[in-house]
Short mmCIF file of C-alpha atoms in Angstrom, two decimals:
data_model
loop_
_atom_site.label_atom_id
_atom_site.label_comp_id
_atom_site.label_asym_id
_atom_site.label_seq_id
_atom_site.Cartn_x
_atom_site.Cartn_y
_atom_site.Cartn_z
CA UNK A 38 -24.21 -9.82 6.31
CA UNK A 39 -27.54 -8.27 5.39
CA UNK A 40 -28.02 -5.68 2.66
CA UNK A 41 -29.26 -3.25 5.29
CA UNK A 42 -25.90 -3.48 7.11
CA UNK A 43 -23.73 -3.19 4.00
CA UNK A 44 -25.67 -0.15 2.77
CA UNK A 45 -24.72 1.78 5.94
CA UNK A 46 -21.59 3.91 5.35
CA UNK A 47 -18.59 2.63 7.30
CA UNK A 48 -17.93 4.59 10.54
CA UNK A 49 -14.50 5.57 9.20
CA UNK A 50 -16.03 7.69 6.44
CA UNK A 51 -15.86 11.49 6.47
CA UNK A 52 -16.35 14.14 3.81
CA UNK A 53 -12.59 14.10 3.17
CA UNK A 54 -12.39 10.33 2.61
CA UNK A 55 -15.53 10.38 0.45
CA UNK A 56 -14.01 13.09 -1.77
CA UNK A 57 -10.67 11.28 -1.92
CA UNK A 58 -12.48 8.08 -2.89
CA UNK A 59 -14.36 9.86 -5.67
CA UNK A 60 -11.14 11.45 -6.99
CA UNK A 61 -9.46 8.03 -6.87
CA UNK A 62 -12.26 6.34 -8.86
CA UNK A 63 -12.52 9.09 -11.49
CA UNK A 64 -8.72 9.29 -11.73
CA UNK A 65 -8.45 5.51 -12.19
CA UNK A 66 -10.97 5.59 -15.05
CA UNK A 67 -9.07 8.43 -16.77
CA UNK A 68 -5.78 6.58 -16.22
CA UNK A 69 -7.23 3.42 -17.79
CA UNK A 70 -8.40 5.40 -20.83
CA UNK A 71 -5.00 7.07 -21.18
CA UNK A 72 -2.96 3.94 -20.55
CA UNK A 73 -5.01 1.48 -22.58
CA UNK A 74 -6.31 3.59 -25.47
CA UNK A 75 -4.88 7.08 -25.93
CA UNK A 76 -1.13 6.64 -25.45
CA UNK A 77 1.00 5.38 -28.31
CA UNK A 78 2.69 1.99 -28.45
CA UNK A 79 6.39 1.88 -27.67
CA UNK A 80 8.85 1.64 -30.58
CA UNK A 81 10.64 -1.34 -29.02
CA UNK A 82 8.07 -2.95 -26.70
CA UNK A 83 4.87 -2.41 -28.67
CA UNK A 84 1.63 -2.50 -26.69
CA UNK A 85 3.19 -4.24 -23.65
CA UNK A 86 4.34 -0.78 -22.53
CA UNK A 87 0.73 -0.24 -21.37
CA UNK A 88 1.57 -2.30 -18.28
CA UNK A 89 4.02 0.45 -17.32
CA UNK A 90 1.16 2.80 -16.31
CA UNK A 91 0.26 0.54 -13.39
CA UNK A 92 3.60 -1.17 -12.76
CA UNK A 93 5.75 1.93 -12.24
CA UNK A 94 3.23 4.04 -10.21
CA UNK A 95 2.52 1.17 -7.79
CA UNK A 96 6.26 0.67 -7.30
CA UNK A 97 6.88 4.37 -6.60
CA UNK A 98 3.88 4.70 -4.28
CA UNK A 99 4.97 1.53 -2.44
CA UNK A 100 8.34 3.23 -1.83
CA UNK A 101 6.44 6.31 -0.63
CA UNK A 102 4.34 4.14 1.70
CA UNK A 103 7.42 2.53 3.24
CA UNK A 104 9.16 5.89 3.68
CA UNK A 105 5.97 7.25 5.32
CA UNK A 106 5.97 4.21 7.61
CA UNK A 107 9.55 5.02 8.61
CA UNK A 108 8.77 8.72 9.21
CA UNK A 109 5.76 7.87 11.40
CA UNK A 110 7.81 5.26 13.24
CA UNK A 111 10.55 7.80 13.93
CA UNK A 112 7.88 10.22 15.13
CA UNK A 113 6.55 7.60 17.51
CA UNK A 114 9.97 6.59 18.85
CA UNK A 115 11.41 10.08 19.34
CA UNK A 116 8.26 12.12 19.84
CA UNK A 117 7.56 13.33 23.38
CA UNK A 118 4.14 11.68 23.50
CA UNK A 119 5.13 8.38 21.80
CA UNK A 120 1.90 8.76 19.84
CA UNK A 121 0.03 5.53 19.15
CA UNK A 122 -1.73 7.29 16.29
CA UNK A 123 1.62 7.64 14.51
CA UNK A 124 2.18 3.92 15.11
CA UNK A 125 -1.20 3.10 13.59
CA UNK A 126 -0.46 5.36 10.60
CA UNK A 127 2.85 3.51 10.15
CA UNK A 128 1.04 0.16 10.21
CA UNK A 129 -1.69 1.30 7.82
CA UNK A 130 0.88 2.72 5.40
CA UNK A 131 2.93 -0.49 5.46
CA UNK A 132 -0.17 -2.60 4.72
CA UNK A 133 -1.03 -0.48 1.69
CA UNK A 134 2.63 -0.50 0.64
CA UNK A 135 2.70 -4.30 0.74
CA UNK A 136 -0.40 -4.45 -1.49
CA UNK A 137 1.15 -2.00 -3.97
CA UNK A 138 4.48 -3.84 -3.92
CA UNK A 139 2.63 -7.11 -4.54
CA UNK A 140 0.88 -5.50 -7.52
CA UNK A 141 4.28 -4.29 -8.77
CA UNK A 142 5.69 -7.82 -8.60
CA UNK A 143 2.68 -9.42 -10.34
CA UNK A 144 2.44 -6.82 -13.13
CA UNK A 145 6.23 -6.88 -13.54
CA UNK A 146 6.10 -10.65 -13.87
CA UNK A 147 3.45 -10.43 -16.61
CA UNK A 148 5.41 -7.68 -18.36
CA UNK A 149 8.54 -9.81 -18.07
CA UNK A 150 6.77 -12.71 -19.78
CA UNK A 151 6.04 -10.44 -22.74
CA UNK A 152 9.44 -8.70 -22.86
CA UNK A 153 11.87 -11.40 -21.73
CA UNK A 154 9.85 -14.56 -22.38
CA UNK A 155 9.82 -15.55 -18.71
CA UNK A 156 7.72 -14.69 -15.66
CA UNK A 157 10.66 -14.59 -13.27
CA UNK A 158 14.43 -14.22 -13.26
CA UNK A 159 16.71 -13.98 -10.22
CA UNK A 160 17.74 -10.59 -11.51
CA UNK A 161 19.07 -7.96 -9.03
CA UNK A 162 16.04 -5.62 -9.39
CA UNK A 163 13.48 -8.43 -9.19
CA UNK A 164 15.23 -10.16 -6.30
CA UNK A 165 15.71 -6.99 -4.22
CA UNK A 166 12.07 -6.00 -4.85
CA UNK A 167 10.87 -9.44 -3.72
CA UNK A 168 13.14 -9.10 -0.67
CA UNK A 169 11.63 -5.70 0.13
CA UNK A 170 8.12 -7.19 -0.17
CA UNK A 171 8.99 -10.07 2.17
CA UNK A 172 10.62 -7.66 4.65
CA UNK A 173 7.40 -5.66 4.98
CA UNK A 174 5.29 -8.82 5.25
CA UNK A 175 7.64 -9.59 8.17
CA UNK A 176 7.08 -6.09 9.56
CA UNK A 177 3.31 -6.71 9.53
CA UNK A 178 3.89 -10.06 11.26
CA UNK A 179 5.90 -8.27 13.96
CA UNK A 180 2.97 -5.89 14.46
CA UNK A 181 0.77 -8.92 15.12
CA UNK A 182 2.91 -10.28 17.97
CA UNK A 183 1.54 -10.12 21.51
CA UNK A 184 2.12 -7.44 24.14
CA UNK A 185 0.74 -4.03 24.94
CA UNK A 186 0.03 -1.41 22.28
CA UNK A 187 3.13 0.55 23.35
CA UNK A 188 5.30 -2.57 23.08
CA UNK A 189 3.89 -3.27 19.62
CA UNK A 190 4.54 0.31 18.55
CA UNK A 191 8.13 0.39 19.80
CA UNK A 192 9.32 -2.90 18.34
CA UNK A 193 7.61 -2.38 14.98
CA UNK A 194 9.02 1.17 14.75
CA UNK A 195 12.55 -0.20 15.14
CA UNK A 196 11.92 -2.80 12.41
CA UNK A 197 10.50 -0.10 10.10
CA UNK A 198 13.57 2.11 10.52
CA UNK A 199 15.83 -0.75 9.42
CA UNK A 200 13.53 -1.97 6.64
CA UNK A 201 13.39 1.40 4.87
CA UNK A 202 17.15 1.20 4.25
CA UNK A 203 16.44 -1.42 1.58
CA UNK A 204 14.71 1.06 -0.74
CA UNK A 205 17.90 2.71 -2.14
CA UNK A 206 19.28 -0.78 -2.70
CA UNK A 207 16.20 -1.70 -4.78
CA UNK A 208 16.18 1.56 -6.74
CA UNK A 209 19.88 1.54 -7.59
CA UNK A 210 20.16 -2.23 -8.08
CA UNK A 211 19.96 -1.73 -11.88
CA UNK A 212 23.04 0.52 -11.69
CA UNK A 213 24.96 -1.44 -9.06
CA UNK A 214 24.74 -4.82 -10.82
CA UNK A 215 24.28 -6.13 -14.36
CA UNK A 216 20.51 -6.36 -14.64
CA UNK A 217 17.94 -7.67 -17.12
CA UNK A 218 15.58 -4.97 -15.88
CA UNK A 219 15.83 -1.68 -17.72
CA UNK A 220 17.43 1.31 -16.03
CA UNK A 221 15.32 4.21 -14.77
CA UNK A 222 13.51 6.09 -17.57
CA UNK A 223 12.34 9.08 -15.52
CA UNK A 224 14.34 9.22 -12.28
CA UNK A 225 17.73 9.06 -14.01
CA UNK A 226 20.85 10.35 -12.25
CA UNK A 227 21.55 12.79 -15.14
CA UNK A 228 17.93 14.07 -15.15
CA UNK A 229 17.47 13.28 -18.86
CA UNK A 230 13.96 11.96 -19.65
CA UNK A 231 13.49 10.28 -23.04
CA UNK A 232 9.76 9.61 -23.27
CA UNK A 233 6.88 10.77 -25.46
CA UNK A 234 4.92 13.68 -23.94
CA UNK A 235 1.58 11.90 -23.47
CA UNK A 236 3.30 8.75 -22.20
CA UNK A 237 5.20 10.78 -19.62
CA UNK A 238 2.04 12.68 -18.64
CA UNK A 239 0.10 9.40 -18.26
CA UNK A 240 2.87 7.94 -16.13
CA UNK A 241 2.97 10.99 -13.83
CA UNK A 242 -0.85 11.02 -13.76
CA UNK A 243 -0.74 7.35 -12.73
CA UNK A 244 1.58 8.22 -9.85
CA UNK A 245 -0.85 10.95 -8.76
CA UNK A 246 -3.86 8.58 -8.95
CA UNK A 247 -2.15 5.83 -6.96
CA UNK A 248 -0.98 8.42 -4.41
CA UNK A 249 -4.62 9.50 -3.89
CA UNK A 250 -5.66 5.83 -3.58
CA UNK A 251 -2.85 5.37 -1.04
CA UNK A 252 -4.00 8.37 1.02
CA UNK A 253 -7.63 7.19 0.91
CA UNK A 254 -6.78 3.65 2.02
CA UNK A 255 -4.40 4.79 4.76
CA UNK A 256 -6.96 7.22 6.21
CA UNK A 257 -9.60 4.49 6.41
CA UNK A 258 -7.21 1.83 7.68
CA UNK A 259 -5.77 4.15 10.33
CA UNK A 260 -9.29 4.71 11.68
CA UNK A 261 -10.08 0.98 11.62
CA UNK A 262 -6.88 0.31 13.58
CA UNK A 263 -7.94 3.01 16.08
CA UNK A 264 -11.25 1.18 16.54
CA UNK A 265 -9.42 -2.15 16.99
CA UNK A 266 -7.19 -0.60 19.68
CA UNK A 267 -10.20 0.99 21.41
CA UNK A 268 -12.09 -2.32 21.49
CA UNK A 269 -8.99 -4.10 22.78
CA UNK A 270 -8.56 -1.55 25.60
CA UNK A 271 -12.24 -1.87 26.51
CA UNK A 272 -11.84 -5.64 26.63
CA UNK A 273 -8.86 -5.31 28.96
CA UNK A 274 -10.73 -2.82 31.16
CA UNK A 275 -13.73 -5.17 31.34
CA UNK A 276 -11.50 -8.13 32.26
CA UNK A 277 -9.81 -6.06 35.01
CA UNK A 278 -13.19 -5.02 36.39
CA UNK A 279 -14.32 -8.64 36.42
CA UNK A 280 -11.13 -9.71 38.22
CA UNK A 281 -11.53 -6.95 40.83
CA UNK A 282 -15.15 -8.00 41.39
CA UNK A 283 -14.00 -11.57 41.99
CA UNK A 284 -11.43 -10.41 44.58
CA UNK A 285 -14.00 -8.61 46.76
CA UNK A 286 -14.48 -10.81 49.88
CA UNK A 287 -18.04 -11.99 50.33
CA UNK B 314 -2.62 -16.30 -23.93
CA UNK B 315 -2.67 -13.42 -26.36
CA UNK B 316 -0.52 -10.31 -25.98
CA UNK B 317 -3.56 -8.18 -25.08
CA UNK B 318 -4.64 -10.67 -22.38
CA UNK B 319 -1.44 -10.01 -20.42
CA UNK B 320 -2.13 -6.28 -20.52
CA UNK B 321 -5.77 -6.59 -19.45
CA UNK B 322 -4.91 -9.09 -16.68
CA UNK B 323 -2.19 -6.73 -15.41
CA UNK B 324 -4.67 -3.87 -15.13
CA UNK B 325 -7.34 -6.03 -13.50
CA UNK B 326 -4.84 -7.48 -11.01
CA UNK B 327 -3.73 -3.93 -10.14
CA UNK B 328 -7.15 -2.73 -9.02
CA UNK B 329 -8.84 -5.89 -7.69
CA UNK B 330 -6.58 -6.27 -4.59
CA UNK B 331 -7.06 -2.57 -3.80
CA UNK B 332 -10.85 -2.89 -4.07
CA UNK B 333 -10.86 -6.05 -1.93
CA UNK B 334 -8.71 -4.36 0.72
CA UNK B 335 -11.01 -1.31 0.81
CA UNK B 336 -14.10 -3.56 1.08
CA UNK B 337 -12.53 -5.65 3.87
CA UNK B 338 -11.65 -2.46 5.78
CA UNK B 339 -15.18 -1.12 5.50
CA UNK B 340 -16.61 -4.44 6.70
CA UNK B 341 -14.23 -4.53 9.68
CA UNK B 342 -15.16 -0.96 10.59
CA UNK B 343 -18.88 -1.85 10.58
CA UNK B 344 -18.20 -4.93 12.73
CA UNK B 345 -16.33 -2.89 15.34
CA UNK B 346 -18.71 0.06 15.40
CA UNK B 347 -21.23 -1.38 17.92
CA UNK B 348 -18.41 -1.89 20.48
CA UNK B 349 -17.11 1.71 20.51
CA UNK B 350 -18.64 5.07 21.33
CA UNK B 351 -18.25 8.53 19.85
CA UNK B 352 -15.16 9.35 21.93
CA UNK B 353 -13.31 6.55 20.12
CA UNK B 354 -14.04 8.22 16.78
CA UNK B 355 -12.52 11.72 17.01
CA UNK B 356 -12.81 12.13 13.23
CA UNK B 357 -16.63 12.19 13.36
#
């Protein structure tokens, strides 16, 4: 691809996405400064706690992405118009969620190597998280099956509504079973948060930054998917026209 | 690997996939653009 082509802004860009992108970049830089330099080391875990500022926010925003996928899917299934835009939003959100969940698994694995001395254990939290990741990879595979856009939307919406039920299982796995993974530090059932002020602020700030990144990516991806659908419909229309032209008796 | 390497790699591996995904999306959008018209882009 030539430099001239890559320098052209993508057709999915608007003022809103440009501003979101800028906020995401500036926020990420501030988060890196907070997480890597300004926050204190943990009493027990030392500097390895710095992985928390990316590991936990990506996990939470991945949950958010999958819940958003389910909400959009429900909107498509039970809405009067059976909106394809809601279906595309669901697909875009699931894609971003899978990326964030993948990041959670990789960063968690590296953190585990430092804390537990191993990259992986078949621990309830780790196993259910991996299962959730694989489920949504499957959801994306279902979206790629053949059929019309309405067929794609309906079958993937049904899968999304079942898949989202796994999230409570993942979140409460550390309470339901004996787990190597620590219990929740912030979202505890009793509401008690035991964390240093700047550490807690950085963690919440990380969640905000990754939420902005999520919104930015989903907006762009939703528009790309709309373009893909439009091109596909034009291709079908062109093929039908060609077939009709062939059927005209000479 | 040193302790700090794990931390730096974790941060790099958090943002690189996101950047690659954003870049791939932008490239796909530019590829599709010649095949659609303004009515296909209600956000513009």
